[in-house]
Short mmCIF file of C-alpha atoms and ligand atoms in Angstrom, two decimals:
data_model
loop_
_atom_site.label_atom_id
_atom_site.label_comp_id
_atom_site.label_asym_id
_atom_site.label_seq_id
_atom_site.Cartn_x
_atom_site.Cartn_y
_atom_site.Cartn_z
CA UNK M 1 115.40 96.26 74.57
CA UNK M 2 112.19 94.33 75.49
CA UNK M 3 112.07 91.89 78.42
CA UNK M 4 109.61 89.64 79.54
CA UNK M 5 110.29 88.73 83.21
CA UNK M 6 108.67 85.31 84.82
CA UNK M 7 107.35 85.77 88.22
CA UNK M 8 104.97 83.20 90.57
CA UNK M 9 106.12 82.95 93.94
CA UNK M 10 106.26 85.87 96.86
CA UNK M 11 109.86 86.32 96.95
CA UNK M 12 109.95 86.93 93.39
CA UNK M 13 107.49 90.02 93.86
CA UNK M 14 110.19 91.14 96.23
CA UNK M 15 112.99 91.38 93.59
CA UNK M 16 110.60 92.28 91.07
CA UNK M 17 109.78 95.48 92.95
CA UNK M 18 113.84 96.21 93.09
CA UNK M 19 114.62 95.73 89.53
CA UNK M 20 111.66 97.10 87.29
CA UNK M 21 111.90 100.63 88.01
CA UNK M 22 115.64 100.29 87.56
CA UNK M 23 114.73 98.68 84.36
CA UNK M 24 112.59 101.46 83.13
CA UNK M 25 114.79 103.69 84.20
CA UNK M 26 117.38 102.13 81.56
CA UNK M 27 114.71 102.39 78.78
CA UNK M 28 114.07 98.88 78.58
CA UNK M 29 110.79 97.67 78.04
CA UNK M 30 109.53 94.63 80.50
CA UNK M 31 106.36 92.76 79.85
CA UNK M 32 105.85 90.90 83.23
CA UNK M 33 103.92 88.01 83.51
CA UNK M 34 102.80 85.66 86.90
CA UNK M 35 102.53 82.03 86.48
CA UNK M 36 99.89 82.08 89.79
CA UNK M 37 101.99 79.77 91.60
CA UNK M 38 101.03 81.81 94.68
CA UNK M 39 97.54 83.22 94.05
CA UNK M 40 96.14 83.40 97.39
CA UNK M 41 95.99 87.68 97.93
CA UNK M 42 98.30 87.38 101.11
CA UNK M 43 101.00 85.58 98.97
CA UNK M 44 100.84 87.68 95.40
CA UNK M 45 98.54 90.62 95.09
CA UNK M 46 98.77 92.71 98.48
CA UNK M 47 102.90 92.74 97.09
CA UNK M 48 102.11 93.86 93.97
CA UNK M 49 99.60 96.83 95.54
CA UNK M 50 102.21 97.71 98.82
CA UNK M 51 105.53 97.72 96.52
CA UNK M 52 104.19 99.50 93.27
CA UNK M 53 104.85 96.34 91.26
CA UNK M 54 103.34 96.95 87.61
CA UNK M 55 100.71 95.00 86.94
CA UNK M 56 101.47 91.91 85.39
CA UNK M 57 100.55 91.64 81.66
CA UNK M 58 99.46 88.18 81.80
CA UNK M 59 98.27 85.52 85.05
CA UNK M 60 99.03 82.01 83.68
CA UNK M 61 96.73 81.21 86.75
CA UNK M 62 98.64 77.60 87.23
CA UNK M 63 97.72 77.41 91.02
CA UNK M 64 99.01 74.76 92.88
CA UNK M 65 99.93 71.07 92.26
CA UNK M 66 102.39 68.53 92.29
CA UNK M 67 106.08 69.75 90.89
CA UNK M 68 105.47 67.93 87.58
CA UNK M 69 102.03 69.64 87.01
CA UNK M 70 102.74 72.82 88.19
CA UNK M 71 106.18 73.02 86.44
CA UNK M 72 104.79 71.62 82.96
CA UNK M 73 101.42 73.91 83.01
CA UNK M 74 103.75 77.01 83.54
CA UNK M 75 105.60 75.70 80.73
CA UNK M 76 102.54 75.06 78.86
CA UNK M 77 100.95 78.20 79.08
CA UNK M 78 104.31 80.46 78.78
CA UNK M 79 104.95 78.69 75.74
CA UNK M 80 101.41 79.54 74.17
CA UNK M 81 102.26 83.22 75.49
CA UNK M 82 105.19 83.41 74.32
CA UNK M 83 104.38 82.35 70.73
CA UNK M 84 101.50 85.07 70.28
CA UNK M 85 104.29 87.94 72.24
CA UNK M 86 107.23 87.38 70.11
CA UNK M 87 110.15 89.51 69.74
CA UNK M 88 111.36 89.35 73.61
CA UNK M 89 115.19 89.92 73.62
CA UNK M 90 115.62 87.98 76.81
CA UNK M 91 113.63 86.07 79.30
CA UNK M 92 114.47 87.58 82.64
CA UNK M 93 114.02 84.88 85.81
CA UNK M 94 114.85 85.34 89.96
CA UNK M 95 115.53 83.34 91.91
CA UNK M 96 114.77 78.81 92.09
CA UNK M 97 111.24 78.18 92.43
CA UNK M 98 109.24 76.30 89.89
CA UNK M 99 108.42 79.19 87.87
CA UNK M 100 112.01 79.72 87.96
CA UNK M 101 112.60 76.42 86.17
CA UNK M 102 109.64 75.96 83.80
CA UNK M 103 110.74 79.75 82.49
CA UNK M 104 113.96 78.40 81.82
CA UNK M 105 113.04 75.47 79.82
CA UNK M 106 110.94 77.45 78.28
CA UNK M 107 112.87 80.29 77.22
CA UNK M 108 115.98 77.82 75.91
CA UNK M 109 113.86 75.84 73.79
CA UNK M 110 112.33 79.18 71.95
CA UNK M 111 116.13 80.23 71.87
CA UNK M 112 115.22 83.40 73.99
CA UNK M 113 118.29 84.66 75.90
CA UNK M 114 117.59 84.07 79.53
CA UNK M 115 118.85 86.51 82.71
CA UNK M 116 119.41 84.96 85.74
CA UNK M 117 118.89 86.93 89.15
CA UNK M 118 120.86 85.10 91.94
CA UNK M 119 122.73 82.63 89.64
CA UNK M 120 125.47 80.81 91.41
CA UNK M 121 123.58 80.09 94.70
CA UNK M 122 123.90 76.78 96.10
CA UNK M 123 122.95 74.50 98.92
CA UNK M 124 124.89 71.80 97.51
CA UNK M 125 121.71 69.40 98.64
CA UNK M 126 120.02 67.90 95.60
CA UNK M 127 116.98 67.06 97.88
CA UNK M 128 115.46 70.55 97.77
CA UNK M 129 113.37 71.56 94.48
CA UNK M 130 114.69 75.02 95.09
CA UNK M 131 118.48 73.33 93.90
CA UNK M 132 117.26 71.30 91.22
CA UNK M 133 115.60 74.21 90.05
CA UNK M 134 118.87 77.04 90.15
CA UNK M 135 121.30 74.20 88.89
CA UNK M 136 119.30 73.92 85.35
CA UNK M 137 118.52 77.81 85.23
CA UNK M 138 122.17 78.35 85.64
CA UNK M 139 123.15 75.71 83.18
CA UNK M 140 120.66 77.06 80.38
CA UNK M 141 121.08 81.16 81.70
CA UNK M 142 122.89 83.70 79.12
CA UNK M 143 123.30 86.52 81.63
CA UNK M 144 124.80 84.79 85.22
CA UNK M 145 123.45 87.75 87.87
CA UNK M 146 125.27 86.75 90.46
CA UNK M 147 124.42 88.49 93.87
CA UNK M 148 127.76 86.80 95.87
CA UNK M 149 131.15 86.36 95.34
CA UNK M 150 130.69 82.84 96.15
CA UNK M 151 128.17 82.46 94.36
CA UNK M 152 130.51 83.53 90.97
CA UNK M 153 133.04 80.87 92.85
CA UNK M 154 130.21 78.48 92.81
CA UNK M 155 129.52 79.16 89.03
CA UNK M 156 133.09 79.06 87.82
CA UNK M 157 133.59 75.66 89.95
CA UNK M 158 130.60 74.32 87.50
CA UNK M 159 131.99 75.66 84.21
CA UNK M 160 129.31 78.68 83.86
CA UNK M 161 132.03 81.73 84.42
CA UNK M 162 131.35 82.83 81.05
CA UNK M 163 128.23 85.19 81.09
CA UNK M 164 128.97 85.76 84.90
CA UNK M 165 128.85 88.98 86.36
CA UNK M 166 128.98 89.77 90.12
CA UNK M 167 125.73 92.76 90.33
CA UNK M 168 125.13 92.18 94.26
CA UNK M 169 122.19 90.96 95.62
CA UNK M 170 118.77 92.43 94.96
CA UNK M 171 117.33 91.67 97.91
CA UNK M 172 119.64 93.66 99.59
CA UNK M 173 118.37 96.67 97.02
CA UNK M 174 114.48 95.59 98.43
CA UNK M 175 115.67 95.61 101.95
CA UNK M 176 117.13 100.25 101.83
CA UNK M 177 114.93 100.69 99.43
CA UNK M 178 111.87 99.96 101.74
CA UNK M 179 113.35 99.45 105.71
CA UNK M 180 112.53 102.93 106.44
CA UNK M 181 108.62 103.05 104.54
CA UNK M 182 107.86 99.78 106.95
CA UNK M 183 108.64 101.53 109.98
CA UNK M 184 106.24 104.36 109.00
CA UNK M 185 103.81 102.22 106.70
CA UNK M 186 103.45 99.58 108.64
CA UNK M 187 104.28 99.97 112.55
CA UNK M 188 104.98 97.00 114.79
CA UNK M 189 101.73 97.80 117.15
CA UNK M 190 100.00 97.20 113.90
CA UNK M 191 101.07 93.64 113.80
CA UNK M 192 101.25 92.46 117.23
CA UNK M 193 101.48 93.72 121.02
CA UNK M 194 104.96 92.90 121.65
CA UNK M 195 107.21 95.73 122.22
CA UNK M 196 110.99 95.71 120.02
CA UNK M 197 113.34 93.49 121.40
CA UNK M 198 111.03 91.07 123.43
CA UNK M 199 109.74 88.63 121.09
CA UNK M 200 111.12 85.90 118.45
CA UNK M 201 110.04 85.58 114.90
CA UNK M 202 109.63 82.69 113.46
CA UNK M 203 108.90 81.21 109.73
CA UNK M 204 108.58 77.42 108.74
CA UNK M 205 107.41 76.54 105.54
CA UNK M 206 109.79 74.27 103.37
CA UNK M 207 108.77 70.17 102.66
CA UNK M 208 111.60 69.41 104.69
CA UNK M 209 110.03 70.76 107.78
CA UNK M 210 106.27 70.40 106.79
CA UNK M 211 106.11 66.91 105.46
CA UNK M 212 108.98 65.11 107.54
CA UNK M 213 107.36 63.35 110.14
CA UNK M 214 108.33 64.79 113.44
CA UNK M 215 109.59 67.88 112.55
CA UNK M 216 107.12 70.44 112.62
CA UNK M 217 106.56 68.50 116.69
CA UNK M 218 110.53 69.35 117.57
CA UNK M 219 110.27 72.82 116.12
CA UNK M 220 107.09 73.86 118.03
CA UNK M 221 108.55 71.95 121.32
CA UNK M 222 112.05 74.01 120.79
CA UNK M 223 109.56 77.39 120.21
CA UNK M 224 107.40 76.52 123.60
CA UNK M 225 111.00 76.74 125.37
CA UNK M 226 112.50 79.82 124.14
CA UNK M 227 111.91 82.59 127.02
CA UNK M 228 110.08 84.76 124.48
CA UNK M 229 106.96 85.04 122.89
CA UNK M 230 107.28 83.87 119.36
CA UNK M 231 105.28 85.57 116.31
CA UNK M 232 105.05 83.00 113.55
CA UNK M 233 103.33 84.27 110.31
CA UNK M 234 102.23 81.23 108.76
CA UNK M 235 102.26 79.79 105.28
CA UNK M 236 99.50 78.08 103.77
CA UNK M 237 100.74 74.55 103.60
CA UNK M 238 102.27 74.86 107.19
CA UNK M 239 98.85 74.97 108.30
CA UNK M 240 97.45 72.28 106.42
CA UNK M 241 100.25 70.23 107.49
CA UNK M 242 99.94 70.92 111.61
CA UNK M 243 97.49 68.28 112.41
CA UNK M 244 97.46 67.31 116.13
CA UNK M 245 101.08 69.41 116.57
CA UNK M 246 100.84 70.94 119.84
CA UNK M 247 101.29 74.97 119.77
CA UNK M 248 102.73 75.70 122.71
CA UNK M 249 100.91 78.85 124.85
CA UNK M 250 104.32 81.46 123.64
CA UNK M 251 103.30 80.99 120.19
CA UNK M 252 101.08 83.43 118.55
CA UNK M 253 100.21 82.11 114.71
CA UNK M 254 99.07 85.70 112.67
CA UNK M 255 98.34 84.90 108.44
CA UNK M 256 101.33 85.03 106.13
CA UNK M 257 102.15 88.97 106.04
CA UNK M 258 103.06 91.49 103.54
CA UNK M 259 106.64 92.52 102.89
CA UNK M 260 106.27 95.60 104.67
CA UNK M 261 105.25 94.29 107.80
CA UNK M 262 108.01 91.20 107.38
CA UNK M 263 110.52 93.83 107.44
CA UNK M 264 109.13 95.83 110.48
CA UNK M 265 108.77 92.38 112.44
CA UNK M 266 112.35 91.42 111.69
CA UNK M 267 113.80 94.73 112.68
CA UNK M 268 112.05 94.56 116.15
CA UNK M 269 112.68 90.69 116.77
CA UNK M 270 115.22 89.46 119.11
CA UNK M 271 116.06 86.54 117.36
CA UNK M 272 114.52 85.30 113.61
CA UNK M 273 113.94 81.35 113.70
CA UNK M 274 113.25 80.31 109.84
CA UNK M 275 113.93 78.01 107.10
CA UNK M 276 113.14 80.86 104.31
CA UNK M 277 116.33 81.89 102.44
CA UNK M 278 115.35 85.27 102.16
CA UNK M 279 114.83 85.69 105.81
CA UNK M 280 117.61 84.92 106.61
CA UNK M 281 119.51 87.83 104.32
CA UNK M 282 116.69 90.28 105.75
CA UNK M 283 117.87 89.55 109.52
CA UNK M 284 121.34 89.62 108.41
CA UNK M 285 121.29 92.96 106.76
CA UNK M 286 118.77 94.49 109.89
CA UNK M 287 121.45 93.25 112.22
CA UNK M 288 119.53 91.05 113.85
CA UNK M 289 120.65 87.17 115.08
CA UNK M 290 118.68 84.24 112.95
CA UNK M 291 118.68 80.39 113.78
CA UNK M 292 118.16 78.42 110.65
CA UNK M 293 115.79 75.70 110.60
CA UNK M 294 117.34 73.45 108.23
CA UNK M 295 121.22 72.03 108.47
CA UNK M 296 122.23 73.70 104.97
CA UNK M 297 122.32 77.49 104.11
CA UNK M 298 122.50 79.14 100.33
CA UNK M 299 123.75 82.01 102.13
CA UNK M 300 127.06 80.43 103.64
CA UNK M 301 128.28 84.31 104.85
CA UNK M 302 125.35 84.93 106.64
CA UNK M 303 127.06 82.47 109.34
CA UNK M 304 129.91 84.66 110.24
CA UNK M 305 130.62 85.33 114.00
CA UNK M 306 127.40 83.49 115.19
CA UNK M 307 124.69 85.83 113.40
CA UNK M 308 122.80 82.88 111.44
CA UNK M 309 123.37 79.02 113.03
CA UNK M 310 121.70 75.98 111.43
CA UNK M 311 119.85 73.97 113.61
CA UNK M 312 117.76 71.97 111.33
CA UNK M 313 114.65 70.74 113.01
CA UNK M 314 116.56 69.65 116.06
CA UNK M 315 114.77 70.72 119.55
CA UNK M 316 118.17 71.07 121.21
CA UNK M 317 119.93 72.69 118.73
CA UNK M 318 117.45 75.26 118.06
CA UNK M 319 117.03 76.41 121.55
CA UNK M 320 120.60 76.05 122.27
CA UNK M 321 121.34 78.30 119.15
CA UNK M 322 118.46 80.72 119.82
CA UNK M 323 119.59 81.41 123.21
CA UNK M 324 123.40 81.71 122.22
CA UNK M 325 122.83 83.93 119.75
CA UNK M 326 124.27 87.66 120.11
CA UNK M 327 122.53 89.71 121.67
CA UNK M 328 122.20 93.74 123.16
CA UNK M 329 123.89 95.56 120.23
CA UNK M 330 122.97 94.42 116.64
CA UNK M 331 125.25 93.70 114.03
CA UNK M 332 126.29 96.95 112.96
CA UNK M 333 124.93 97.08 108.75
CA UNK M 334 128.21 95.31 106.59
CA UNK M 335 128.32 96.77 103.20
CA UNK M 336 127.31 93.69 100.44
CA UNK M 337 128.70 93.24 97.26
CA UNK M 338 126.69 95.36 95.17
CA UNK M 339 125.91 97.71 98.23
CA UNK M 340 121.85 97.90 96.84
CA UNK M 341 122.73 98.92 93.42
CA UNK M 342 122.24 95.62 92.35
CA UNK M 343 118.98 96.47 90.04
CA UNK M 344 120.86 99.13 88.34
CA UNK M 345 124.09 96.93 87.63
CA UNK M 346 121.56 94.06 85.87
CA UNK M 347 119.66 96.84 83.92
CA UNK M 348 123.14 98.14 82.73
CA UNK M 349 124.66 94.25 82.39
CA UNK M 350 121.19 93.44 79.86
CA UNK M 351 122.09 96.54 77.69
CA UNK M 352 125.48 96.49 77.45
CA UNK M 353 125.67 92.77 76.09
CA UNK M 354 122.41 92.99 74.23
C1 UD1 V 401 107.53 78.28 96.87
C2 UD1 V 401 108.96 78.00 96.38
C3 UD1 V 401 109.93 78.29 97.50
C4 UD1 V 401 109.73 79.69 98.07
C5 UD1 V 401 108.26 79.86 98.46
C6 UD1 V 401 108.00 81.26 98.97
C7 UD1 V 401 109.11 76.15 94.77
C8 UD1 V 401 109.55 74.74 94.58
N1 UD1 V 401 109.14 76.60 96.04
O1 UD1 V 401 107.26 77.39 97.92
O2 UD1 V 401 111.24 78.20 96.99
O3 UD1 V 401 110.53 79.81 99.21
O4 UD1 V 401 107.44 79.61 97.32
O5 UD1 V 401 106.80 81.35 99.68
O6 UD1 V 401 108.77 76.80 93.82
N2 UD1 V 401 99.35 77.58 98.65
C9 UD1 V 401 98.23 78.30 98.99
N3 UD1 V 401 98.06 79.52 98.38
C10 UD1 V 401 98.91 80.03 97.47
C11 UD1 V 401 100.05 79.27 97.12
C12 UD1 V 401 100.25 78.06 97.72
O7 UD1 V 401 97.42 77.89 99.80
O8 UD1 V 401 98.69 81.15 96.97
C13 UD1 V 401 99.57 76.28 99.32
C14 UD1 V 401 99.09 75.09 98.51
O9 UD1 V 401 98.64 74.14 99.40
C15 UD1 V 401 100.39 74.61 97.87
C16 UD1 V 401 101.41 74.93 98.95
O10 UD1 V 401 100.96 76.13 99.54
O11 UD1 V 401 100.33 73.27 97.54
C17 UD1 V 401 102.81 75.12 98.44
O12 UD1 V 401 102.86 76.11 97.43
P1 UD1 V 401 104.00 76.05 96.29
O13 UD1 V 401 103.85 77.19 95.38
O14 UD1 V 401 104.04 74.69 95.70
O15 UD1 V 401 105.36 76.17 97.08
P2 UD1 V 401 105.79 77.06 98.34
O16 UD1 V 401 105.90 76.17 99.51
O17 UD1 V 401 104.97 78.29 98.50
#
């Protein structure tokens, strides 16, 4: 069997790094190639050197742009490589970012089977690209990866059951497969001062926090009065967008980091304040509490008994939910659907129905 798999954006890298060894471990070929919808070296290549990603095949160096542009030059330029590559028995996707959905329109019009890693995730709010984006990868998907059980509820409410298989959730697979190489790889007096336990960590980077008016104000306000210093890793268009916000003196801003380091600074945090979807699934798994900075989740079970709250961009809310949360012991580790054999489940799932 010979994939090609679509990747652009740093979560992607993430999965990537889960599933292609379990892929070549099935004997199935996989071409990979990066749209360069992140290209700076913090968001793409220092993933694809820390997690032993193979190289991709082909950059379709798209950069950034509006969602039109950047959508329609992926699609542009995968087309083109797709027509000199043929002979791909599927198109292999993760995930809901633009590169997500340009593969997918892609792949359906060339009549290329597509795979879709976390089908069946919803927000159920049409104003995020991200849910634009999964809805029509679902829709035009062969293979339904689901990583949840309510996620297959989700797809089966929609129609999509057939082609729907519950694998678990590949993150999930990312997060054993490298918890324990962070802590020696990449120790927390590496990445900042703070001792386990006695600071925040906080992520902000989706359009409904950056380019709202007021809302990247309330979040830093709601960080100045948390009783902790707060690390904050910060995302390219976060910092374009801060302007005259005020960051208050708890707040120490360090570049976007590698995965590695992510997952060391969640284990140690008290408390992760985000609006990434993936973070919040990392602190869940490490056991530690998470405040949500948006007022939907994809990840509806990560809200049981208190351990992720949605706050949105709310001052009060967020530092009423961060200093709520649980805290002393951590969560002890559930078992997940899939229980990080996720990659090995979609490698069998692609051959079996080939
Ligand atoms: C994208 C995904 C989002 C995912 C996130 C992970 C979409 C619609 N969104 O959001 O689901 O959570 O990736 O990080 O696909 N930029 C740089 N350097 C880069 C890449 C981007 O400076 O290497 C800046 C540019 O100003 C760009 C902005 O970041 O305009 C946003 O990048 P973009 O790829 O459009 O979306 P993300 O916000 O990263």
């Amino acid at each position: 069997m010979r994939i090609c798999t679509v990747v652009g954006a740093r979560p992607q890298f993430v999965k990537a790094a889960a599933v292609s060894p379990a892929l070549r471990a099935a004997g199935i070929e996989e071409i990979i190639v990066h749209t360069g919808q992140h290209y700076d070296a913090a968001l793409s290549q220092v993933f694809f050197d820390e997690l032993g990603i193979p190289p991709p095949y082909q950059n379709l160096t798209v950069g950034s742009g509006s969602h039109a542009r950047q959508t329609g030059l992926i699609m542009e330029r995968l087309e083109a490589f797709l027509n000199e590559e043929p002979d791909f028995d599927a198109v292999l996707l993760y995930g809901d970012t633009n590169s997500t959905l340009a593969g997918a329109l892609v792949a359906a019009k060339k009549w290329i089977p597509i795979a879709h890693v976390e089908a069946g995730i919803r927000s159920f709010n049409r104003t995020m690209p991200e849910e634009v984006n999964r809805v029509v990868a679902d829709c035009l998907s062969r293979w339904l990866l689901a990583p949840t059980q309510v996620a297959v509820d989700n797809l089966a409410a929609e129609g999509l059951e057939r082609g729907t298989t519950l694998v678990g959730d590949v993150m999930l697979d990312a997060t054993r497969m490298f918890a324990e190489r962070a802590q020696q790889q990449s120790p927390l007096r590496s990445v900042t001062a703070h001792a386990p336990d006695t600071y925040g960590l906080c992520t902000v980077h989706r359009p409904s926090n950056t380019d709202v008016p007021g809302c990247l104000e309330s979040i830093f306000s709601a960080l100045g009065q948390l009783p902790w210093p707060i690390v904050l890793p910060m995302h390219p268009r976060t910092r374009a967008r801060m302007g005259p916000v005020q960051v208050p003196g708890n707040v120490e801003i360090v570049a976007p980091v590698p995965y590695l380091t992510m997952l060391t600074l969640i284990s140690g945090a008290r408390c992760v304040l985000t609006d990434s979807g993936g973070l919040q699934k990392e602190a869940y798994w490490l056991g530690v509490p998470c405040v949500t900075l948006r007022i939907d989740t994809e990840w509806p079970q990560t809200l049981a008994h208190g351990w992720n709250r949605l706050a949105g961009a709310d001052r009060k809310a967020i530092v009423r939910a961060a200093l709520s949360a649980p805290s002393g012991a951590r969560r002890p580790l559930g078992e997940a659907p899939g229980g990080g054999t996720a990659s090995e489940s979609i490698a069998n799932v692609l051959l079996q129905s080939k």
